PDB file of C-alpha atoms in Angstrom:
ATOM      1  CA  MET A   1     -28.165  19.454  -6.069  1.00 76.00           C
ATOM      2  CA  ASP A   2     -27.407  16.084  -4.519  1.00 72.00           C
ATOM      3  CA  TYR A   3     -27.000  15.585  -0.650  1.00 64.00           C
ATOM      4  CA  VAL A   4     -23.258  14.883  -0.814  1.00 60.00           C
ATOM      5  CA  ARG A   5     -22.590  18.216  -2.567  1.00 71.00           C
ATOM      6  CA  ALA A   6     -25.090  20.151  -0.424  1.00 74.00           C
ATOM      7  CA  THR A   7     -23.098  18.606   2.903  1.00 68.00           C
ATOM      8  CA  GLN A   8     -19.796  19.933   1.477  1.00 73.00           C
ATOM      9  CA  ILE A   9     -21.018  23.169   0.814  1.00 76.00           C
ATOM     10  CA  ALA A  10     -22.407  23.505   4.354  1.00 73.00           C
ATOM     11  CA  ALA A  11     -19.144  22.079   5.631  1.00 71.00           C
ATOM     12  CA  THR A  12     -17.192  24.609   3.801  1.00 79.00           C
ATOM     13  CA  VAL A  13     -19.478  27.401   5.132  1.00 77.00           C
ATOM     14  CA  GLY A  14     -19.087  26.048   8.431  1.00 77.00           C
ATOM     15  CA  GLN A  15     -15.280  25.972   8.413  1.00 79.00           C
ATOM     16  CA  GLY A  16     -15.372  29.600   6.827  1.00 81.00           C
ATOM     17  CA  ALA A  17     -17.435  30.845  10.089  1.00 78.00           C
ATOM     18  CA  ALA A  18     -14.995  28.607  12.355  1.00 75.00           C
ATOM     19  CA  PHE A  19     -12.005  30.561  10.692  1.00 80.00           C
ATOM     20  CA  LEU A  20     -13.544  33.907  11.246  1.00 80.00           C
ATOM     21  CA  PHE A  21     -14.235  32.808  14.939  1.00 72.00           C
ATOM     22  CA  GLY A  22     -10.641  31.956  15.316  1.00 80.00           C
ATOM     23  CA  LEU A  23      -9.468  35.189  13.909  1.00 80.00           C
ATOM     24  CA  ALA A  24     -11.931  37.059  16.423  1.00 80.00           C
ATOM     25  CA  GLY A  25     -10.599  34.849  19.238  1.00 81.00           C
ATOM     26  CA  LEU A  26      -6.924  35.735  18.387  1.00 82.00           C
ATOM     27  CA  PHE A  27      -7.704  39.607  18.793  1.00 82.00           C
ATOM     28  CA  GLY A  28     -10.465  39.296  21.447  1.00 81.00           C
ATOM     29  CA  ASN A  29     -12.107  36.684  23.406  1.00 81.00           C
ATOM     30  CA  PRO A  30      -9.986  33.506  23.466  1.00 80.00           C
ATOM     31  CA  MET A  31     -12.986  31.396  24.157  1.00 82.00           C
ATOM     32  CA  LEU A  32     -14.016  31.882  20.536  1.00 79.00           C
ATOM     33  CA  LEU A  33     -10.866  30.051  19.349  1.00 79.00           C
ATOM     34  CA  PHE A  34     -12.351  26.860  21.156  1.00 74.00           C
ATOM     35  CA  ILE A  35     -15.692  27.320  19.514  1.00 82.00           C
ATOM     36  CA  ALA A  36     -13.856  27.845  16.374  1.00 76.00           C
ATOM     37  CA  PHE A  37     -11.982  24.402  16.750  1.00 80.00           C
ATOM     38  CA  PHE A  38     -15.185  22.266  17.500  1.00 77.00           C
ATOM     39  CA  VAL A  39     -17.114  23.920  14.598  1.00 75.00           C
ATOM     40  CA  TRP A  40     -14.162  23.300  12.192  1.00 76.00           C
ATOM     41  CA  MET A  41     -13.781  19.678  13.398  1.00 80.00           C
ATOM     42  CA  GLY A  42     -17.549  19.068  13.481  1.00 76.00           C
ATOM     43  CA  ALA A  43     -17.952  20.472   9.821  1.00 70.00           C
ATOM     44  CA  SER A  44     -15.068  18.310   8.509  1.00 71.00           C
ATOM     45  CA  GLN A  45     -16.257  15.027  10.073  1.00 69.00           C
ATOM     46  CA  GLU A  46     -19.777  15.552   8.813  1.00 69.00           C
ATOM     47  CA  ALA A  47     -18.366  16.049   5.220  1.00 62.00           C
ATOM     48  CA  SER A  48     -16.220  13.074   5.576  1.00 62.00           C
ATOM     49  CA  LEU A  49     -19.050  10.815   7.035  1.00 58.00           C
ATOM     50  CA  VAL A  50     -21.361  11.561   4.172  1.00 60.00           C
ATOM     51  CA  GLN A  51     -18.745  11.088   1.490  1.00 61.00           C
ATOM     52  CA  VAL A  52     -17.872   7.667   2.971  1.00 62.00           C
ATOM     53  CA  LYS A  53     -21.685   6.729   3.225  1.00 65.00           C
ATOM     54  CA  ASN A  54     -21.912   7.769  -0.450  1.00 60.00           C
ATOM     55  CA  ALA A  55     -19.153   5.649  -1.548  1.00 61.00           C
ATOM     56  CA  LEU A  56     -20.479   2.600   0.330  1.00 66.00           C
ATOM     57  CA  GLY A  57     -23.884   3.122  -0.985  1.00 71.00           C
ATOM     58  CA  GLY A  58     -25.260   0.173  -2.592  1.00 81.00           C
ATOM     59  CA  ILE A  59     -22.280  -2.119  -2.269  1.00 88.00           C
ATOM     60  CA  PRO A  60     -22.979  -5.529  -1.072  1.00 92.00           C
ATOM     61  CA  VAL A  61     -20.682  -6.918   1.457  1.00 94.00           C
ATOM     62  CA  ASN A  62     -19.847 -10.108  -1.068  1.00 93.00           C
ATOM     63  CA  GLN A  63     -17.940  -7.526  -3.207  1.00 91.00           C
ATOM     64  CA  ALA A  64     -15.870  -6.424  -0.401  1.00 91.00           C
ATOM     65  CA  MET A  65     -15.132  -9.349   1.688  1.00 94.00           C
ATOM     66  CA  LEU A  66     -12.193 -11.434   1.992  1.00 94.00           C
ATOM     67  CA  THR A  67     -12.865 -15.006   0.450  1.00 94.00           C
ATOM     68  CA  ASN A  68      -9.303 -16.461   0.840  1.00 94.00           C
ATOM     69  CA  TYR A  69      -8.980 -16.859   4.653  1.00 95.00           C
ATOM     70  CA  GLU A  70      -8.111 -19.439   7.216  1.00 96.00           C
ATOM     71  CA  THR A  71     -10.378 -20.838  10.012  1.00 97.00           C
ATOM     72  CA  VAL A  72      -9.481 -22.547  13.408  1.00 98.00           C
ATOM     73  CA  SER A  73     -11.265 -24.903  15.669  1.00 98.00           C
ATOM     74  CA  PRO A  74     -12.342 -24.291  19.302  1.00 98.00           C
ATOM     75  CA  ARG A  75     -10.034 -27.160  20.078  1.00 98.00           C
ATOM     76  CA  ASP A  76      -6.987 -25.695  18.542  1.00 98.00           C
ATOM     77  CA  ASN A  77      -4.337 -24.192  20.646  1.00 97.00           C
ATOM     78  CA  LEU A  78      -2.920 -20.569  20.297  1.00 97.00           C
ATOM     79  CA  SER A  79      -0.062 -22.177  18.520  1.00 97.00           C
ATOM     80  CA  ARG A  80      -1.912 -22.866  15.629  1.00 97.00           C
ATOM     81  CA  ILE A  81      -2.933 -19.186  15.287  1.00 97.00           C
ATOM     82  CA  SER A  82       0.656 -18.337  15.717  1.00 96.00           C
ATOM     83  CA  GLN A  83       1.686 -20.574  12.644  1.00 97.00           C
ATOM     84  CA  LEU A  84      -1.167 -18.929  10.519  1.00 97.00           C
ATOM     85  CA  ILE A  85      -0.216 -15.332  11.336  1.00 95.00           C
ATOM     86  CA  LEU A  86       3.389 -16.118  10.497  1.00 96.00           C
ATOM     87  CA  ALA A  87       2.401 -17.961   7.267  1.00 95.00           C
ATOM     88  CA  GLY A  88       0.341 -15.123   5.935  1.00 91.00           C
ATOM     89  CA  SER A  89      -1.075 -11.843   6.433  1.00 89.00           C
ATOM     90  CA  GLN A  90      -4.360 -12.548   8.120  1.00 93.00           C
ATOM     91  CA  HIS A  91      -4.900 -10.915  11.554  1.00 93.00           C
ATOM     92  CA  ASP A  92      -8.308 -12.353  12.693  1.00 96.00           C
ATOM     93  CA  PHE A  93      -9.611 -15.793  12.679  1.00 96.00           C
ATOM     94  CA  PRO A  94     -13.183 -17.316  12.377  1.00 96.00           C
ATOM     95  CA  VAL A  95     -13.606 -20.101  14.631  1.00 97.00           C
ATOM     96  CA  VAL A  96     -15.652 -22.953  13.014  1.00 95.00           C
ATOM     97  CA  ASP A  97     -17.069 -26.205  14.694  1.00 94.00           C
ATOM     98  CA  GLY A  98     -18.778 -28.873  12.530  1.00 89.00           C
ATOM     99  CA  GLY A  99     -19.218 -26.359   9.720  1.00 85.00           C
ATOM    100  CA  ARG A 100     -20.662 -23.710  11.807  1.00 90.00           C
ATOM    101  CA  ILE A 101     -19.297 -20.322  12.733  1.00 92.00           C
ATOM    102  CA  VAL A 102     -19.042 -20.301  16.715  1.00 94.00           C
ATOM    103  CA  GLY A 103     -16.721 -17.468  17.273  1.00 94.00           C
ATOM    104  CA  VAL A 104     -13.800 -15.215  16.099  1.00 95.00           C
ATOM    105  CA  VAL A 105     -10.553 -14.659  17.504  1.00 96.00           C
ATOM    106  CA  THR A 106      -8.904 -11.180  17.016  1.00 95.00           C
ATOM    107  CA  ARG A 107      -5.374 -10.387  16.793  1.00 94.00           C
ATOM    108  CA  ASP A 108      -5.560  -8.311  19.968  1.00 95.00           C
ATOM    109  CA  ASP A 109      -7.216 -11.064  21.943  1.00 96.00           C
ATOM    110  CA  PHE A 110      -4.731 -13.485  20.685  1.00 97.00           C
ATOM    111  CA  LEU A 111      -1.810 -11.469  21.735  1.00 96.00           C
ATOM    112  CA  ALA A 112      -3.366 -10.809  25.055  1.00 96.00           C
ATOM    113  CA  ALA A 113      -3.870 -14.532  25.730  1.00 97.00           C
ATOM    114  CA  LEU A 114      -0.645 -15.473  24.390  1.00 96.00           C
ATOM    115  CA  THR A 115       1.156 -13.030  26.858  1.00 96.00           C
ATOM    116  CA  ARG A 116      -0.857 -13.956  29.485  1.00 96.00           C
ATOM    117  CA  GLN A 117      -1.198 -17.769  29.336  1.00 96.00           C
ATOM    118  CA  GLY A 118       1.252 -19.070  26.487  1.00 95.00           C
ATOM    119  CA  GLN A 119       0.537 -21.106  23.339  1.00 94.00           C
ATOM    120  CA  ASN A 120      -1.124 -24.072  24.904  1.00 94.00           C
ATOM    121  CA  VAL A 121      -4.365 -22.245  25.789  1.00 96.00           C
ATOM    122  CA  THR A 122      -7.424 -23.344  23.556  1.00 97.00           C
ATOM    123  CA  VAL A 123      -9.111 -21.147  20.896  1.00 98.00           C
ATOM    124  CA  SER A 124     -12.246 -21.686  22.709  1.00 97.00           C
ATOM    125  CA  SER A 125     -11.035 -19.694  25.935  1.00 96.00           C
ATOM    126  CA  VAL A 126      -9.866 -16.787  23.905  1.00 96.00           C
ATOM    127  CA  MET A 127     -12.750 -16.655  21.090  1.00 96.00           C
ATOM    128  CA  ARG A 128     -15.332 -13.972  21.096  1.00 94.00           C
ATOM    129  CA  SER A 129     -18.704 -15.996  20.634  1.00 91.00           C
ATOM    130  CA  ASN A 130     -21.465 -13.200  20.913  1.00 85.00           C
ATOM    131  CA  LEU A 131     -20.267 -11.647  17.595  1.00 87.00           C
ATOM    132  CA  PRO A 132     -22.638 -10.670  14.998  1.00 90.00           C
ATOM    133  CA  ALA A 133     -22.396 -12.027  11.629  1.00 93.00           C
ATOM    134  CA  ILE A 134     -23.571 -10.060   8.466  1.00 95.00           C
ATOM    135  CA  ASP A 135     -25.112 -11.826   5.442  1.00 96.00           C
ATOM    136  CA  SER A 136     -23.210 -11.575   2.108  1.00 95.00           C
ATOM    137  CA  TYR A 137     -25.879  -9.615   0.430  1.00 94.00           C
ATOM    138  CA  GLU A 138     -26.258  -6.933   3.027  1.00 94.00           C
ATOM    139  CA  MET A 139     -24.679  -3.517   2.438  1.00 93.00           C
ATOM    140  CA  VAL A 140     -21.104  -2.637   3.159  1.00 91.00           C
ATOM    141  CA  GLU A 141     -22.453   0.317   5.184  1.00 88.00           C
ATOM    142  CA  MET A 142     -24.381  -2.027   7.484  1.00 90.00           C
ATOM    143  CA  ALA A 143     -21.261  -4.123   7.782  1.00 92.00           C
ATOM    144  CA  LEU A 144     -19.237  -1.098   9.243  1.00 87.00           C
ATOM    145  CA  MET A 145     -21.807  -0.234  11.360  1.00 86.00           C
ATOM    146  CA  ARG A 146     -22.025  -3.599  13.093  1.00 92.00           C
ATOM    147  CA  ILE A 147     -18.122  -3.635  13.217  1.00 90.00           C
ATOM    148  CA  GLN A 148     -18.284  -0.291  15.127  1.00 86.00           C
ATOM    149  CA  GLU A 149     -21.145  -1.538  17.470  1.00 90.00           C
ATOM    150  CA  ALA A 150     -19.456  -4.672  18.272  1.00 89.00           C
ATOM    151  CA  GLY A 151     -16.055  -2.979  18.902  1.00 88.00           C
ATOM    152  CA  VAL A 152     -14.069  -5.575  16.679  1.00 89.00           C
ATOM    153  CA  PRO A 153     -12.289  -5.357  13.679  1.00 90.00           C
ATOM    154  CA  VAL A 154     -13.817  -8.324  11.675  1.00 94.00           C
ATOM    155  CA  LEU A 155     -17.057  -9.790  11.197  1.00 95.00           C
ATOM    156  CA  PRO A 156     -17.889 -13.242   9.739  1.00 96.00           C
ATOM    157  CA  VAL A 157     -19.915 -13.066   6.517  1.00 96.00           C
ATOM    158  CA  THR A 158     -22.535 -15.903   5.966  1.00 94.00           C
ATOM    159  CA  HIS A 159     -24.830 -17.060   3.426  1.00 93.00           C
ATOM    160  CA  ALA A 160     -27.748 -19.232   4.225  1.00 89.00           C
ATOM    161  CA  GLY A 161     -26.158 -19.896   7.591  1.00 84.00           C
ATOM    162  CA  GLN A 162     -22.893 -20.965   5.991  1.00 90.00           C
ATOM    163  CA  LEU A 163     -19.444 -19.065   6.564  1.00 94.00           C
ATOM    164  CA  VAL A 164     -18.584 -17.553   3.179  1.00 95.00           C
ATOM    165  CA  GLY A 165     -15.991 -14.749   4.036  1.00 96.00           C
ATOM    166  CA  ILE A 166     -14.906 -12.227   6.566  1.00 96.00           C
ATOM    167  CA  VAL A 167     -15.075  -8.590   6.334  1.00 95.00           C
ATOM    168  CA  THR A 168     -12.651  -6.052   8.087  1.00 92.00           C
ATOM    169  CA  THR A 169     -12.428  -2.312   7.944  1.00 87.00           C
ATOM    170  CA  GLU A 170      -9.121  -2.728   6.208  1.00 88.00           C
ATOM    171  CA  ASN A 171     -10.383  -4.684   3.250  1.00 86.00           C
ATOM    172  CA  ILE A 172     -13.255  -2.371   2.825  1.00 86.00           C
ATOM    173  CA  THR A 173     -10.948   0.790   2.798  1.00 85.00           C
ATOM    174  CA  GLU A 174      -8.779  -1.299   0.326  1.00 89.00           C
ATOM    175  CA  TYR A 175     -11.967  -2.079  -1.817  1.00 88.00           C
ATOM    176  CA  LEU A 176     -12.826   1.539  -1.905  1.00 83.00           C
ATOM    177  CA  MET A 177      -9.295   2.579  -3.034  1.00 85.00           C
ATOM    178  CA  ILE A 178      -9.321   0.030  -5.856  1.00 87.00           C
ATOM    179  CA  ARG A 179     -12.741   1.226  -6.761  1.00 83.00           C
ATOM    180  CA  SER A 180     -11.671   4.806  -6.726  1.00 80.00           C
ATOM    181  CA  ALA A 181      -8.457   4.160  -8.919  1.00 85.00           C
ATOM    182  CA  LEU A 182     -10.576   2.224 -11.515  1.00 84.00           C
ATOM    183  CA  LYS A 183     -12.891   5.295 -11.832  1.00 77.00           C
ATOM    184  CA  VAL A 184      -9.777   7.583 -12.402  1.00 63.00           C
ATOM    185  CA  THR A 185      -8.592   5.169 -14.934  1.00 60.00           C
ATOM    186  CA  ALA A 186     -11.904   5.194 -16.639  1.00 56.00           C
ATOM    187  CA  ARG A 187     -11.658   8.871 -17.199  1.00 54.00           C
ATOM    188  CA  VAL A 188      -8.252   8.798 -18.670  1.00 50.00           C
ATOM    189  CA  PRO A 189      -8.610   8.683 -22.486  1.00 51.00           C
ATOM    190  CA  LEU A 190      -6.643   5.943 -24.040  1.00 46.00           C
ATOM    191  CA  VAL A 191      -4.091   7.574 -26.862  1.00 44.00           C
TER     192      VAL A 191
END
């Protein structure tokens, strides 16, 4: 039995126990309701986490990254980002200076600075410059971990030190949805 299936069975057993604790809590000790809730949630989260890790296993970032994106210069004003946001669907922008990635401007940082300081502020005063990058051949699972650790929605993707893309939680999710749909399609026999 594989790890994913074993975890799913363990989570189902845990949720069954939580259900019984919940019933006991309704007719007896109400503290059991709290225990039931936390056991149920813990089992659900563990099963979901294992399924996501399994789905992401072995997928390099270069398969899930965005390759059609806009960059900004540290000398640009926020008005440039306003134009780019209105012209497309990109939310976060790599900041490139002399061909090197020097930072990222997230949508939240952009909107906060725009509200406080207006459009004439330079990108360099708003960008996050200590953002980790990920190599295009590293795994998507590692990208998600770095995104969570950095507390940002986007990571620059590099290869041999050059920016080759960006990766967001949103496009990783889209990649998984497309991959899942293709697996379903592959199982449907052609008539």
